GROMACS .gro file of C-alpha atoms in nm:
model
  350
    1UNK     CA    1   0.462  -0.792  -2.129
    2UNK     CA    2   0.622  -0.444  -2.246
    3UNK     CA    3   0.643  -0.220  -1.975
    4UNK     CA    4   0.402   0.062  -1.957
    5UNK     CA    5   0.562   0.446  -2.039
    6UNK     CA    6   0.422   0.815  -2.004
    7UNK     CA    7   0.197   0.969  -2.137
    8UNK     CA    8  -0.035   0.625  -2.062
    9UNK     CA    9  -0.282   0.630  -1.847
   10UNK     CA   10  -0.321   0.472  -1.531
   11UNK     CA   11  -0.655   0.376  -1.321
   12UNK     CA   12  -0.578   0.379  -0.967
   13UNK     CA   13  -0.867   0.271  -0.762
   14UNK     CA   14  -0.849   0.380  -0.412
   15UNK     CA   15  -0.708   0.755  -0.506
   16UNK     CA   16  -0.830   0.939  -0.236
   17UNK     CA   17  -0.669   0.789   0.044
   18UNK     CA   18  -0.347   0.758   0.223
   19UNK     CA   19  -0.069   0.548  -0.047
   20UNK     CA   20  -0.376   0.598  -0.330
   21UNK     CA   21  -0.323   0.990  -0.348
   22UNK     CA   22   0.082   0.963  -0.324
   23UNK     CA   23   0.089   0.699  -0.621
   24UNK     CA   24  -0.152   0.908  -0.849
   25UNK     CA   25   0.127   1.227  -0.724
   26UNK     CA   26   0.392   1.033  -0.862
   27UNK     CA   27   0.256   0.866  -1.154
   28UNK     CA   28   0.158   1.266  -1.288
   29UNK     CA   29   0.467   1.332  -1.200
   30UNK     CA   30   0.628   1.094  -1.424
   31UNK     CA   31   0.448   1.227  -1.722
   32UNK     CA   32   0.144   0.951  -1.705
   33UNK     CA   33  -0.228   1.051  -1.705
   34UNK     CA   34  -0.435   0.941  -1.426
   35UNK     CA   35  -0.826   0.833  -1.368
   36UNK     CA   36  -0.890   0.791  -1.001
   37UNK     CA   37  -1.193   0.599  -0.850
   38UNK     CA   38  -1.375   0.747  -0.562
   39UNK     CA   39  -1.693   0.668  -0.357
   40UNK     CA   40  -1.859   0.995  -0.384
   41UNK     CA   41  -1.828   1.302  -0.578
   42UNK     CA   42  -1.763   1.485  -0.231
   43UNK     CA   43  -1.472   1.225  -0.207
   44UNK     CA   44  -1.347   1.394  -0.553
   45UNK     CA   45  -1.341   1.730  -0.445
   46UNK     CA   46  -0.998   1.741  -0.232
   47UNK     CA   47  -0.787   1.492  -0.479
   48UNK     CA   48  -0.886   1.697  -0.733
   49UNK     CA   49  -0.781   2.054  -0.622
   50UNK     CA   50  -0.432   1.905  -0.536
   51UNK     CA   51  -0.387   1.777  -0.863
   52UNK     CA   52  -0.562   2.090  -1.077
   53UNK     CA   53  -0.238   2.197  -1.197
   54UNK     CA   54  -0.243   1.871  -1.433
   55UNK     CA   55  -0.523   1.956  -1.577
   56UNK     CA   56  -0.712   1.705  -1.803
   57UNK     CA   57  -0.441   1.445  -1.709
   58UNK     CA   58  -0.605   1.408  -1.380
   59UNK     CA   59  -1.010   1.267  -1.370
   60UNK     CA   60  -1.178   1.091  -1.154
   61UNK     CA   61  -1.504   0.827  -1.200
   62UNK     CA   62  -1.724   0.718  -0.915
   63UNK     CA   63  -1.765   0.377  -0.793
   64UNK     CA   64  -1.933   0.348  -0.508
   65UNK     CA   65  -1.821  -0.028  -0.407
   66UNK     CA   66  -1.495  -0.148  -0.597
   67UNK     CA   67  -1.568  -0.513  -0.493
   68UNK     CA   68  -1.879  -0.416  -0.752
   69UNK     CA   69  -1.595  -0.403  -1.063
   70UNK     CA   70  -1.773  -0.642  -1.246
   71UNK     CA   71  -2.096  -0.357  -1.291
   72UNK     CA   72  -1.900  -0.057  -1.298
   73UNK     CA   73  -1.528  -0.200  -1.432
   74UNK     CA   74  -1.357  -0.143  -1.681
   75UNK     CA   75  -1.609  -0.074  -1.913
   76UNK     CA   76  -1.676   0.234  -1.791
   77UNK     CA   77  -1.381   0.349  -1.641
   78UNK     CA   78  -1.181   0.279  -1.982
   79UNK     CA   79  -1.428   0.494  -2.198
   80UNK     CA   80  -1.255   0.680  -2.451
   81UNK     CA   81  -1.469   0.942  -2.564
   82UNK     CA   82  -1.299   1.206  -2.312
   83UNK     CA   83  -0.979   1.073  -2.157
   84UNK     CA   84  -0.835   0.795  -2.360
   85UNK     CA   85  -0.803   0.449  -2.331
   86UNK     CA   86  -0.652   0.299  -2.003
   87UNK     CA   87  -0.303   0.101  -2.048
   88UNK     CA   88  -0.236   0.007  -1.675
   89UNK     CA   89  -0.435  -0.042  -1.346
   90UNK     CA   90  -0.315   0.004  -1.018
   91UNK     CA   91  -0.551  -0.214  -0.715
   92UNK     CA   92  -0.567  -0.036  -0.368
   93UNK     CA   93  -0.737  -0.205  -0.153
   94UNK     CA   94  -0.730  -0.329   0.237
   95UNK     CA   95  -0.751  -0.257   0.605
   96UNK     CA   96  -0.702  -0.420   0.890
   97UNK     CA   97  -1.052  -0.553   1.011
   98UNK     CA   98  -1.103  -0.474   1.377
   99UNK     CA   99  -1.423  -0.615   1.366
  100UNK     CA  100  -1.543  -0.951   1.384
  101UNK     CA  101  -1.689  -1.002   1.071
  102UNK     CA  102  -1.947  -1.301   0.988
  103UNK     CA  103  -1.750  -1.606   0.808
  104UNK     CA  104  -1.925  -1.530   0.436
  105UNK     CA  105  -1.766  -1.172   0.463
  106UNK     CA  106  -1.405  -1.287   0.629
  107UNK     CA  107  -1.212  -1.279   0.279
  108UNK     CA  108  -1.484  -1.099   0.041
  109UNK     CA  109  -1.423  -0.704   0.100
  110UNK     CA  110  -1.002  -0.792  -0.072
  111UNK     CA  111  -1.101  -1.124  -0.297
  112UNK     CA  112  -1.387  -1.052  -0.428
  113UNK     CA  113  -1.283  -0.684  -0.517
  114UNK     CA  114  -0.961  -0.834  -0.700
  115UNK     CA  115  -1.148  -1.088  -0.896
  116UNK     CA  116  -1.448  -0.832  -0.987
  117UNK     CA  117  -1.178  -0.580  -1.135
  118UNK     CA  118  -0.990  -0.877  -1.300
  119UNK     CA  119  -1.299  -1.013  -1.491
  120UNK     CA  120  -1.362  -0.668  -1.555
  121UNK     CA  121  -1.024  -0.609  -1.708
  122UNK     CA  122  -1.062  -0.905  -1.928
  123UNK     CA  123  -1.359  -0.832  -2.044
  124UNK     CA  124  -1.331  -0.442  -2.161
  125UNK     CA  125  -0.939  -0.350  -2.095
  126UNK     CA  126  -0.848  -0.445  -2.447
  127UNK     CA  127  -0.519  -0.199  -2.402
  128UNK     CA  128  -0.452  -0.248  -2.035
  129UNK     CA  129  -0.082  -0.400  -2.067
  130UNK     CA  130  -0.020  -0.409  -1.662
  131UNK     CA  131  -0.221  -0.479  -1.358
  132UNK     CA  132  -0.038  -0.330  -1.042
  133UNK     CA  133  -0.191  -0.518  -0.692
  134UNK     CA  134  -0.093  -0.345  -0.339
  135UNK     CA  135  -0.084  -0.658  -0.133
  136UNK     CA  136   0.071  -0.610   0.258
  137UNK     CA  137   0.328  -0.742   0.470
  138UNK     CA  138   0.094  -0.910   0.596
  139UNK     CA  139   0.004  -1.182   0.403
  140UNK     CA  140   0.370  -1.323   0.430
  141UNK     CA  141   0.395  -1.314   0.816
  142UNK     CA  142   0.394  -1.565   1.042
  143UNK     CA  143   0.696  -1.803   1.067
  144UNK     CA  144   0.778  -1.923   1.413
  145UNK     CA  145   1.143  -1.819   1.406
  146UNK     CA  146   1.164  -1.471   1.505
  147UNK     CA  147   1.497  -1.468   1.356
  148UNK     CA  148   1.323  -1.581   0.994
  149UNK     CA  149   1.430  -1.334   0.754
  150UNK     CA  150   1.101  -1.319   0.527
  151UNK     CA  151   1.135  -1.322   0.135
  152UNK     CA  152   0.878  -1.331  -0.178
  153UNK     CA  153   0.879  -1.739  -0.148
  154UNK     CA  154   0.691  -1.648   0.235
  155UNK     CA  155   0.309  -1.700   0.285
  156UNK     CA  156   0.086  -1.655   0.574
  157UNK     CA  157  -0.077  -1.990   0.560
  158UNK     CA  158  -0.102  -2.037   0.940
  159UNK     CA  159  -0.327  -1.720   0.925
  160UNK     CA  160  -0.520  -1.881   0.619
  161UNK     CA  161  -0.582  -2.172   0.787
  162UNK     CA  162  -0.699  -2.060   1.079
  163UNK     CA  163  -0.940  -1.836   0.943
  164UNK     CA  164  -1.108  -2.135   0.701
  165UNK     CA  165  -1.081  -2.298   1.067
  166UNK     CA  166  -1.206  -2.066   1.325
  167UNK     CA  167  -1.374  -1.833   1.096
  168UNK     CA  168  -1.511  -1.486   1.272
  169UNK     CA  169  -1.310  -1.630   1.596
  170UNK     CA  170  -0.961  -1.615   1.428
  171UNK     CA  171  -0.938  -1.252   1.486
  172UNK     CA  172  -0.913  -0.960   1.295
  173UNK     CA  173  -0.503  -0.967   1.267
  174UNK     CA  174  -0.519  -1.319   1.105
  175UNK     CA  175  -0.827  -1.287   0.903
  176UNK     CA  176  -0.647  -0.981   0.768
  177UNK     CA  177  -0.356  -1.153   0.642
  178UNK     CA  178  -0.526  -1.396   0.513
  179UNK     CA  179  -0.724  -1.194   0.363
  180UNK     CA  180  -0.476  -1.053   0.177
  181UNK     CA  181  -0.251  -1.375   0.094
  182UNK     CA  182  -0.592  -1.490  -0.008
  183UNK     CA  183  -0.637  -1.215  -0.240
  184UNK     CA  184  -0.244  -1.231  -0.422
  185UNK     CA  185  -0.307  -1.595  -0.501
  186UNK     CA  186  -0.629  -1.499  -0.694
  187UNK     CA  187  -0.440  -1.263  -0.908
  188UNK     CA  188  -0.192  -1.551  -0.984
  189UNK     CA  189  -0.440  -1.772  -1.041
  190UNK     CA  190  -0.664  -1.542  -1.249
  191UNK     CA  191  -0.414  -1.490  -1.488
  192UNK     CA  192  -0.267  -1.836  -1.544
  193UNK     CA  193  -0.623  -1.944  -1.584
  194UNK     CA  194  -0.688  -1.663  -1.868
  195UNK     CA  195  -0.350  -1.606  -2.007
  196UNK     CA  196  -0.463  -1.708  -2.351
  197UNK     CA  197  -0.732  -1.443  -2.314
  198UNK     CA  198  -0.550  -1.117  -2.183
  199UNK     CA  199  -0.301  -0.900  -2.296
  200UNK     CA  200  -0.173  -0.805  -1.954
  201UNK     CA  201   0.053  -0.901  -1.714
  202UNK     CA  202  -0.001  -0.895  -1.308
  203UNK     CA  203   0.287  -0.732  -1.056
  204UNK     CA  204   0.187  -0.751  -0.648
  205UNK     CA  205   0.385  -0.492  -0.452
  206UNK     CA  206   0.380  -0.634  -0.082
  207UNK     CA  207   0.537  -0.343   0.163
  208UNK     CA  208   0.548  -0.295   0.523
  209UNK     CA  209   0.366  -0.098   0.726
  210UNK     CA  210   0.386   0.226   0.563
  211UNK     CA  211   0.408   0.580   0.699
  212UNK     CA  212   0.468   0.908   0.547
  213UNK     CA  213   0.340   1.245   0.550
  214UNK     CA  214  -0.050   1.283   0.490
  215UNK     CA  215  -0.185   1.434   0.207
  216UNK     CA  216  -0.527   1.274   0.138
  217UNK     CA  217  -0.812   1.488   0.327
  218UNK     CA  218  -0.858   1.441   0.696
  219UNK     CA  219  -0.998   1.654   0.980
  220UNK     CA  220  -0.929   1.459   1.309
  221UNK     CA  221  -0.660   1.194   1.378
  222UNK     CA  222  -0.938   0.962   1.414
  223UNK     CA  223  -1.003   1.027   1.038
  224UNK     CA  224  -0.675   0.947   0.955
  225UNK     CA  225  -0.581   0.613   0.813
  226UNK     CA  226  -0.450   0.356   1.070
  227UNK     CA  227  -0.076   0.337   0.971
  228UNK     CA  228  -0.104   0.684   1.045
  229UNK     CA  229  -0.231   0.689   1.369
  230UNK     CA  230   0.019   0.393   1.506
  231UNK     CA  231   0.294   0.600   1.425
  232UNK     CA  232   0.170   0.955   1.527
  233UNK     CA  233   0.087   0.719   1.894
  234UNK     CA  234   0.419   0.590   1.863
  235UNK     CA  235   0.581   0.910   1.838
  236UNK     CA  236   0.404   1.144   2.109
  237UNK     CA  237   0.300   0.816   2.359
  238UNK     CA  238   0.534   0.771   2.637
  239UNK     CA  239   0.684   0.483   2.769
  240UNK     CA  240   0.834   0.289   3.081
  241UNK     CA  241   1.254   0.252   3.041
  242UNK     CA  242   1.200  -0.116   3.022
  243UNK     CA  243   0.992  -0.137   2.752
  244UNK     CA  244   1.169   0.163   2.502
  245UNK     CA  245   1.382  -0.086   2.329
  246UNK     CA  246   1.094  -0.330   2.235
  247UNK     CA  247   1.058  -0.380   1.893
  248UNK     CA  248   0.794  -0.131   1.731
  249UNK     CA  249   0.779  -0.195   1.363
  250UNK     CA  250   0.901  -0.237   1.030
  251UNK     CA  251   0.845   0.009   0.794
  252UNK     CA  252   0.847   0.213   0.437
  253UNK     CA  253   0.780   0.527   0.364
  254UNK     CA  254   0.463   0.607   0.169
  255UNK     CA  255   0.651   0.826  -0.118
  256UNK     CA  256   0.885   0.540  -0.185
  257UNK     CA  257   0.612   0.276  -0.225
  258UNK     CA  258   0.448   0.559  -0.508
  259UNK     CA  259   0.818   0.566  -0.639
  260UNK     CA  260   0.825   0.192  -0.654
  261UNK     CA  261   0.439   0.167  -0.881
  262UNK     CA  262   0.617   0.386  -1.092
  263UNK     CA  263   0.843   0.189  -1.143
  264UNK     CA  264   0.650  -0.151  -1.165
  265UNK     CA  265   0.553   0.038  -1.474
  266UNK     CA  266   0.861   0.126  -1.640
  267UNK     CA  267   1.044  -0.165  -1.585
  268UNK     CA  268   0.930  -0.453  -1.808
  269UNK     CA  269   1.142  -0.746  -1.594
  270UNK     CA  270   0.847  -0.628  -1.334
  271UNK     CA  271   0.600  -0.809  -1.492
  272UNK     CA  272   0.452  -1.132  -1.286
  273UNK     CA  273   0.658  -1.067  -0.980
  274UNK     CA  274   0.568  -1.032  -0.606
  275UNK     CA  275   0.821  -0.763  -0.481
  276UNK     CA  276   0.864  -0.700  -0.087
  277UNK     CA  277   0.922  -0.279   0.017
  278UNK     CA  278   1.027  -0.270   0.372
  279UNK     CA  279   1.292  -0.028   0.482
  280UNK     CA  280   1.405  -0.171   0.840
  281UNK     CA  281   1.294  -0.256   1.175
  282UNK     CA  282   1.296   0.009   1.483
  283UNK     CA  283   1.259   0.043   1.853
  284UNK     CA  284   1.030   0.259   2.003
  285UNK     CA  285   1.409   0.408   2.121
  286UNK     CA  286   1.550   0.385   1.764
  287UNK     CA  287   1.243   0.588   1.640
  288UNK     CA  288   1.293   0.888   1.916
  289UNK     CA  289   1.647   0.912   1.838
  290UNK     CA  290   1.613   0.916   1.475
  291UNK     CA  291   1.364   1.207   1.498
  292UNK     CA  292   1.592   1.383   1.755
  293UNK     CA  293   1.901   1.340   1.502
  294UNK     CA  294   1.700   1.412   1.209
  295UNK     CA  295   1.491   1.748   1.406
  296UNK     CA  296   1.690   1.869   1.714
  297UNK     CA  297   1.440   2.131   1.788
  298UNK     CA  298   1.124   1.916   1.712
  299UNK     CA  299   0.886   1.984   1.982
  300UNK     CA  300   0.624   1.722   2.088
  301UNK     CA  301   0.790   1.419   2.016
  302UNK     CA  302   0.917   1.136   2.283
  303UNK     CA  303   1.245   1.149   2.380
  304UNK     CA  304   1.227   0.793   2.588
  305UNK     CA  305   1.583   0.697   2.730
  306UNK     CA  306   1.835   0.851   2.510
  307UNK     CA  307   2.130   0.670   2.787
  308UNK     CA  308   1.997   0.326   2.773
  309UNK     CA  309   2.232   0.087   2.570
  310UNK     CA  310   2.193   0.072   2.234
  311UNK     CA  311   1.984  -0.148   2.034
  312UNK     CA  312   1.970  -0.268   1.697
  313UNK     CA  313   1.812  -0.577   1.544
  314UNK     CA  314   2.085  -0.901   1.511
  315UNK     CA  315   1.959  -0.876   1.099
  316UNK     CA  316   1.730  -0.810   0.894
  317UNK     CA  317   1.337  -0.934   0.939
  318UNK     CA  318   1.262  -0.870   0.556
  319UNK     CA  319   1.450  -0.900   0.221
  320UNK     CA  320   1.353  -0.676   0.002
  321UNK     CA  321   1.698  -0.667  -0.186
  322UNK     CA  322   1.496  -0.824  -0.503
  323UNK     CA  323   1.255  -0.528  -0.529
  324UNK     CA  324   1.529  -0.259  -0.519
  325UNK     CA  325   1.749  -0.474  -0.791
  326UNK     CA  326   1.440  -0.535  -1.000
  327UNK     CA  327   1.301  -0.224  -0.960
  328UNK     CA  328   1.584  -0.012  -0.998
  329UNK     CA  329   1.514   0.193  -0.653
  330UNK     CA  330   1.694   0.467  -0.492
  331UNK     CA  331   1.796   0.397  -0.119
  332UNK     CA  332   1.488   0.402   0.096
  333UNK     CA  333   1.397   0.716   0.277
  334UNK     CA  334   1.515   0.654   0.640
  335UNK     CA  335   1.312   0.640   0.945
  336UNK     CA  336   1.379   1.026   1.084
  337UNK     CA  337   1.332   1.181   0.724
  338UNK     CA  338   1.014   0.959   0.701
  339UNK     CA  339   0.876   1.006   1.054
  340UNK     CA  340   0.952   1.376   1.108
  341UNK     CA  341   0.805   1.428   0.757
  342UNK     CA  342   0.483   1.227   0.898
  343UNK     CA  343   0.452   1.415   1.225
  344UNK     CA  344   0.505   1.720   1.042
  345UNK     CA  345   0.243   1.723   0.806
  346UNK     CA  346  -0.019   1.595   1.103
  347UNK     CA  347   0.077   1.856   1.390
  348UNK     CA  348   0.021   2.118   1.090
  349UNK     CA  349  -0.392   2.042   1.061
  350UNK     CA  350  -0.404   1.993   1.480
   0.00000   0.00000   0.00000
C-alpha cells in the first residue's frame, strides 16, 4: 500500500497514556492530524491541554471499552462532518496481567480488541490506507538459549501453549505474551483472510520494554504505568555487590518508538512487516554508570559498585537491525539520555 503522508489523519487509540500520548506528540509534529480515543471525557482533559497549541488538528472521541470497536469503531470515529476522514490507525493496547484471570478472559482484553477494531476498519474505514499494531517484546520471548539472539521470524509459542494448557495457572508473564503473540497473528490473519475486501495494509511494531520521560497525567508513582515504575525502582533501589551486574533489561526509549510510528507511516516498504525496537541490554551496574556519565551531579540515583569489573553482554539479545534499515531510524537514544530523561521528568511531580 502507499505510505501514509501529512496532513492525514491518524486515530490512535490508547492516547492518553504512556507511548499513546508520545506517538500522537510526534505524529502532530510531523504535520499529521490526530483523533485520540479515551475512556472518559475527564481522561480528555490533560491530552488535550498539552496538545492545544495544534488546535483543530488534535480531537479526541470517547470509547469507553476499545475491545467494544465493533459498536463504537470506525464508524464513528471516522465521521467527517468535523475532522475529516481517517487515513491511518495506530492500535495501543496491553499490560502485563498480574492477575489471574479466568480462562474465557486469558487472551480477550488484546484479541478481541484487535479483531473488533479490524472488522470495524473494514467495514467503515473506506480511506484508512495503514493499520499500525503496538505488539511487545514479549510475544517473541522464550527460546531456551540465553545466548539466542531474537529476530522477527521469533514467537512465543511455549508461552501460547501453556496458556491453552494451564489456562489461569500459566501465570500472568506467559499469559501475557501470549496474549500478545496471540493478538499479532490475528492481524495477519485478518488481513490475508479479507485482502480482497480492504484497502489497507497492517505493520506490528514489537519493542522492548520501553522507558522514557512521562508525559501522560499521573499523580503518584503508583499511577504511573508499569515500565515506568520498574525503571524508576531500578534506578533509586539499592543492591547487594553480588547481584549489581545481573542482567536488568532490555530496552527503548519511548520517543524513539513515537519516532519509529512515524515512520511506519512514511515509509511505504513498511507495509505488512513485524519490526523489532530494542536499543540494548543493561546491568543494574551499566544503568548507574550510564546515569552517572550522562548526570554527574544527579542526586537520588544508585551508584551500586562503580569498582567492580566491568560487564557487558557477550552480544546482542535482539536484532532489530531490520527496523532501523526499513525504517530509516536515527541511532537509538542511549540508556543515560533515556533514563536520566525518565527520572527527571518523575522526581519533578514527587
Amino acid at each position: 500500500m502507499p505510505a501514509v503522508q501529512p496532513p492525514a489523519r491518524v486515530l490512535v487509540t490508547g492516547v492518553t497514556g504512556f507511548s499513546g500520548i508520545w506517538i500522537a506528540r510526534a505524529l502532530l509534529e510531523n504535520g499529521y492530524a490526530v483523533r485520540g480515543t479515551v475512556r472518559s471525557e475527564a481522561k480528555a482533559v490533560h491530552v488535550a491541554n498539552l496538545f492545544k497549541e495544534h488546535g483543530d488538528n488534535f480531537t479526541t472521541v470517547v470509547v469507553p471499552d476499545i475491545s467494544k470497536a465493533r459498536q463504537a469503531g470506525v464508524a464513528e470515529l471516522n465521521s467527517t462532518s468535523s475532522s475529516g476522514a481517517i487515513k491511518s490507525l495506530h492500535r495501543l493496547l496491553g499490560r502485563i496481567l498480574t492477575a489471574r484471570p479466568r480462562r474465557p478472559d486469558i487472551f480477550g482484553p488484546n484479541t478481541d480488541g484487535v479483531v473488533g477494531l479490524l472488522e470495524s476498519t473494514r467495514q467503515h474505514g473506506k480511506n484508512v490506507k495503514r493499520f499500525v499494531y503496538m505488539s511487545s517484546a514479549q510475544a517473541m520471548l522464550g527460546h531456551e538459549d540465553i545466548f539466542h539472539v531474537y529476530t522477527e521470524d521469533d514467537w512465543a509459542d511455549k508461552s501460547i501453549a501453556l496458556a491453552k494448557e494451564k489456562g489461569s495457572e500459566a501465570g500472568g508473564l506467559a499469559l501475557y505474551r501470549a496474549s500478545k503473540a496471540l493478538a499479532e497473528r490475528a492481524i495477519i490473519d485478518f488481513v490475508e483472510k479479507h485482502k480482497n475486501q480492504i484497502g489497507w495494509d497492517a505493520t506490528r511494531i514489537v519493542p522492548a520494554w520501553i522507558f522514557g520521560p512521562v508525559i501522560h497525567d499521573w499523580k503518584t508513582v503508583e499511577d504511573l504505568n508499569l515500565s515506568s515504575k520498574i525503571i524508576f525502582q531500578q534506578l533509586t533501589t539499592p543492591r547487594t555487590d553480588d547481584k549489581v551486574n545481573d542482567y536488568a533489561s532490555e530496552f527503548v526509549d519511548v520517543r524513539d518508538v513515537a519516532d519509529a510510528f512515524v515512520a511506519a507511516l512514511k515509509v511505504e516498504e513498511a507495509g505488512g512487516k513485524r519490526l523489532l525496537l530494542d536499543a540494548g541490554a543493561y546491568t543494574f551496574q551499566n544503568l548507574y554508570d550510564a546515569v552517572h556519565e550522562t548526570a554527574p551531579g544527579l542526586e537520588g540515583v544508585v551508584r551500586g559498585n562503580p569498582n567492580a569489573p566491568p560487564f557487558s553482554f557477550p552480544g546482542a539479545f535482539v536484532d532489530s537491525s531490520n527496523a532501523v534499515e526499513v525504517l530509516q531510524l536515527r541511532p537509538y537514544r542511549s540508556l543515560g539520555e533515556c533514563a536520566v530523561d525518565t527520572y527527571k521528568s518523575i522526581k519533578a511531580k514527587l
